[in-house]
CSV table of C-alpha atoms in Angstrom, one decimal:
chain,number,residue,atom,x,y,z
A,1,MET,CA,90.5,113.4,84.1
A,2,THR,CA,92.5,116.5,83.2
A,3,ALA,CA,92.8,115.5,79.5
A,4,VAL,CA,89.1,114.6,79.1
A,5,PHE,CA,88.0,117.9,80.7
A,6,SER,CA,90.7,120.2,79.3
A,7,HIS,CA,90.1,123.5,77.5
A,8,GLY,CA,86.8,124.3,79.2
A,9,ARG,CA,85.1,120.9,78.5
A,10,LEU,CA,84.1,120.4,82.2
A,11,ARG,CA,82.3,123.7,81.9
A,12,LEU,CA,80.4,122.4,78.9
A,13,TYR,CA,79.6,119.1,80.6
A,14,LEU,CA,78.2,121.0,83.6
A,15,LEU,CA,75.9,122.8,81.3
A,16,LYS,CA,74.8,119.5,79.8
A,17,LEU,CA,74.0,118.1,83.2
A,18,LEU,CA,72.0,121.2,84.2
A,19,ASP,CA,70.1,121.0,80.9
A,20,ASP,CA,68.6,117.8,82.4
A,21,GLY,CA,67.2,119.8,85.3
A,22,PRO,CA,68.2,122.1,88.3
A,23,LYS,CA,70.8,120.6,90.6
A,24,HIS,CA,73.0,121.7,93.5
A,25,GLY,CA,76.8,121.3,93.4
A,26,TYR,CA,76.8,118.0,95.4
A,27,GLU,CA,74.4,116.4,92.9
A,28,LEU,CA,76.7,117.4,90.0
A,29,ILE,CA,79.7,115.9,91.8
A,30,ARG,CA,77.8,112.6,92.3
A,31,LEU,CA,76.5,112.5,88.8
A,32,LEU,CA,80.0,112.9,87.5
A,33,GLU,CA,81.2,110.2,89.9
A,34,ASP,CA,78.4,107.9,88.6
A,35,ARG,CA,79.3,108.6,85.0
A,36,PHE,CA,82.9,107.4,85.7
A,37,LEU,CA,81.7,104.4,87.6
A,38,GLY,CA,83.0,105.7,90.9
A,39,LEU,CA,86.6,105.8,89.6
A,40,TYR,CA,86.7,109.6,89.5
A,41,ALA,CA,84.9,112.4,91.3
A,42,PRO,CA,85.7,116.1,91.0
A,43,SER,CA,86.3,118.1,94.2
A,44,ALA,CA,84.1,120.9,95.4
A,45,GLY,CA,87.0,123.2,94.7
A,46,THR,CA,86.8,122.1,91.0
A,47,ILE,CA,83.0,122.4,90.6
A,48,TYR,CA,81.9,125.5,92.5
A,49,PRO,CA,84.3,128.0,90.9
A,50,ARG,CA,83.2,126.9,87.5
A,51,LEU,CA,79.5,127.2,88.5
A,52,GLN,CA,80.3,130.7,89.7
A,53,ARG,CA,81.9,131.7,86.4
A,54,LEU,CA,79.0,130.2,84.5
A,55,GLU,CA,76.6,132.3,86.6
A,56,THR,CA,78.8,135.4,86.0
A,57,GLU,CA,78.5,134.8,82.3
A,58,GLY,CA,74.7,134.5,82.5
A,59,LEU,CA,74.7,130.8,81.5
A,60,VAL,CA,73.3,129.6,84.8
A,61,THR,CA,71.4,131.0,87.7
A,62,HIS,CA,70.9,129.8,91.3
A,63,THR,CA,68.3,129.9,94.0
A,64,ALA,CA,68.7,129.0,97.7
A,65,ALA,CA,66.9,125.9,98.9
A,66,GLY,CA,67.5,124.1,102.2
A,67,GLY,CA,70.7,126.0,102.8
A,68,ARG,CA,72.1,125.0,99.4
A,69,LYS,CA,72.5,126.8,96.1
A,70,VAL,CA,70.4,125.1,93.4
A,71,TYR,CA,71.7,125.9,89.9
A,72,GLU,CA,69.6,126.1,86.8
A,73,ILE,CA,70.6,126.6,83.1
A,74,THR,CA,69.5,129.8,81.4
A,75,GLU,CA,68.5,130.3,77.8
A,76,GLY,CA,72.0,131.6,77.2
A,77,GLY,CA,73.4,128.3,78.5
A,78,ARG,CA,71.1,126.3,76.2
A,79,ALA,CA,72.2,128.4,73.3
A,80,GLU,CA,75.8,127.6,74.1
A,81,LEU,CA,75.0,123.9,74.2
A,82,ARG,CA,73.3,124.1,70.8
A,83,GLN,CA,76.3,125.9,69.4
A,84,ARG,CA,78.7,123.3,70.8
A,85,ALA,CA,76.7,120.2,70.1
A,86,ASP,CA,79.4,118.6,68.0
A,87,GLU,CA,82.0,119.3,70.7
A,88,LEU,CA,79.6,117.8,73.3
A,89,SER,CA,79.2,114.6,71.2
A,90,THR,CA,83.0,114.3,71.0
A,91,LEU,CA,83.3,114.9,74.7
A,92,GLU,CA,80.8,112.1,75.4
A,93,ALA,CA,82.7,109.7,73.3
A,94,ASP,CA,86.0,110.7,75.0
A,95,ILE,CA,84.4,110.1,78.4
A,96,GLY,CA,83.2,106.7,77.4
A,97,ALA,CA,86.7,105.8,76.3
A,98,ALA,CA,88.2,107.1,79.5
A,99,VAL,CA,85.8,105.1,81.6
A,100,GLU,CA,86.8,101.9,79.7
A,101,ASP,CA,90.5,102.7,80.3
A,102,LEU,CA,89.9,103.4,84.0
A,103,SER,CA,87.9,100.2,84.5
A,104,ALA,CA,90.6,98.1,82.9
A,105,LEU,CA,93.3,99.8,85.0
A,106,ALA,CA,91.3,99.5,88.2
A,107,GLY,CA,90.8,95.8,87.5
A,108,GLU,CA,94.6,95.3,87.0
A,109,ILE,CA,95.5,97.2,90.2
A,110,HIS,CA,92.8,95.3,92.1
A,111,ASN,CA,94.2,92.0,91.0
A,112,GLU,CA,97.7,93.1,92.0
A,113,VAL,CA,96.5,94.1,95.4
A,114,ARG,CA,94.6,90.9,95.9
A,115,GLY,CA,97.7,88.9,94.8
A,116,SER,CA,99.9,90.8,97.2
A,117,VAL,CA,97.5,90.2,100.1
A,118,ARG,CA,97.4,86.5,99.2
A,119,ASP,CA,101.2,86.3,99.0
A,120,LEU,CA,101.6,88.1,102.3
A,121,LYS,CA,99.0,85.8,104.0
A,122,ARG,CA,100.8,82.8,102.7
A,123,GLU,CA,104.2,84.0,103.9
A,124,LEU,CA,102.8,84.9,107.3
A,125,ARG,CA,101.3,81.5,107.7
A,126,GLU,CA,104.6,79.9,106.8
A,127,VAL,CA,106.4,82.2,109.3
A,128,ALA,CA,103.9,81.2,112.0
A,129,ARG,CA,104.4,77.5,111.2
A,130,GLN,CA,108.1,77.8,111.4
A,131,THR,CA,107.9,79.8,114.6
A,132,ARG,CA,105.7,77.2,116.2
A,133,GLN,CA,108.1,74.5,115.0
A,134,GLY,CA,111.0,76.4,116.4
A,135,ALA,CA,109.3,76.9,119.7
A,136,TRP,CA,108.4,73.2,119.9
A,137,THR,CA,112.0,72.2,119.2
A,138,ALA,CA,113.4,74.6,121.7
A,139,SER,CA,111.0,73.4,124.4
A,140,ALA,CA,111.7,69.8,123.7
A,141,THR,CA,115.4,70.3,123.8
A,142,ALA,CA,115.3,72.4,127.0
A,143,ARG,CA,113.1,69.9,128.9
A,144,PRO,CA,115.3,67.3,130.7
A,145,GLY,CA,114.3,63.8,129.7
A,146,SER,CA,111.8,64.9,127.2
A,147,ASP,CA,111.6,63.0,123.9
A,148,GLY,CA,109.7,65.9,122.3
A,149,GLY,CA,106.5,64.0,121.9
A,150,SER,CA,104.5,65.7,124.6
A,151,ALA,CA,105.3,69.4,123.7
A,152,ARG,CA,102.6,71.4,121.9
A,153,PRO,CA,103.7,73.8,119.3
A,154,ASP,CA,100.9,76.2,120.1
A,155,ASP,CA,101.1,76.5,123.8
A,156,SER,CA,103.0,79.8,123.8
A,157,PRO,CA,101.0,83.0,124.7
A,158,LEU,CA,103.1,85.0,122.2
A,159,LEU,CA,102.3,82.5,119.4
A,160,ALA,CA,98.7,82.8,120.2
A,161,GLU,CA,99.0,86.6,120.1
A,162,PHE,CA,100.8,86.3,116.8
A,163,ASP,CA,98.0,84.2,115.3
A,164,LYS,CA,95.4,86.7,116.6
A,165,ARG,CA,97.3,89.7,115.1
A,166,LEU,CA,97.8,87.8,111.8
A,167,ALA,CA,94.1,87.0,111.5
A,168,ALA,CA,93.1,90.6,112.3
A,169,PHE,CA,95.6,92.0,109.9
A,170,THR,CA,94.4,90.0,106.9
A,171,VAL,CA,90.7,90.6,107.7
A,172,GLU,CA,91.2,94.4,107.9
A,173,VAL,CA,93.4,94.6,104.8
A,174,GLY,CA,90.8,92.7,102.8
A,175,ALA,CA,88.0,94.8,104.1
A,176,LEU,CA,89.8,98.0,103.3
A,177,VAL,CA,90.5,96.9,99.7
A,178,ARG,CA,86.9,95.9,99.1
A,179,ALA,CA,85.1,98.7,100.9
A,180,ARG,CA,87.1,101.8,99.8
A,181,ARG,CA,87.3,103.5,96.5
A,182,LEU,CA,91.1,104.0,96.5
A,183,SER,CA,92.8,106.1,93.9
A,184,ASP,CA,95.5,104.6,91.6
A,185,ASN,CA,98.2,106.2,93.7
A,186,GLN,CA,96.8,104.9,97.0
A,187,LEU,CA,96.5,101.4,95.5
A,188,ARG,CA,100.1,101.5,94.2
A,189,THR,CA,101.3,102.7,97.6
A,190,ALA,CA,99.4,99.9,99.3
A,191,ILE,CA,101.1,97.3,97.1
A,192,ARG,CA,104.5,98.8,97.9
A,193,MET,CA,103.7,98.7,101.6
A,194,LEU,CA,102.6,95.1,101.4
A,195,ASP,CA,105.7,94.1,99.5
A,196,GLY,CA,107.9,96.0,102.0
A,197,ALA,CA,106.3,94.3,104.9
A,198,LEU,CA,106.7,90.9,103.3
A,199,GLU,CA,110.4,91.6,102.5
A,200,GLY,CA,111.0,92.7,106.1
A,201,LEU,CA,109.6,89.5,107.5
A,202,ARG,CA,111.7,87.5,105.0
A,203,ARG,CA,114.8,89.2,106.3
A,204,LEU,CA,113.8,88.8,109.9
A,205,PHE,CA,113.4,85.0,109.6
A,206,ARG,CA,116.4,84.2,107.4
């Protein structure tokens, strides 16, 4: 969001949010996160220094409530909003465009992650099938007088453990992708990790 909030624009947007009513810093962070559909949230280290500067400039004041500072816009802050009304309108339009771009990018990355997870699950199932088949063949070959018909491909404790770990892995990865708001870098790293794990298994079973 550096481009959207460059050149003091975050400062202006904080004044706009406070013009709607007094708020503490955490509320401002959550409002910004909601505005960007959860795809961006400024850190406390980004918000609080700006609030402090706004207060130093006489554009906001604060009172203590419940152990938190509640910030309120002053008449000087409202005067700046009026003076920069055109800039604020442009900022709102830029934020709307940025949200659309972020939503599209998040959708693409989400589909890539889901596709990678599906591919990995499919490959792991095939590895498990081939491993069972190999164990069945080895067992049948090693057993004197056996025609292979009575051996079970799933009677190995290690194979049972493999199935258990595979199921737990796919469930946890799916839950992590659905439940967490991952950044673009985290999602790209996750995709690379899945691809790397899959390639490692391919090399192992060649």
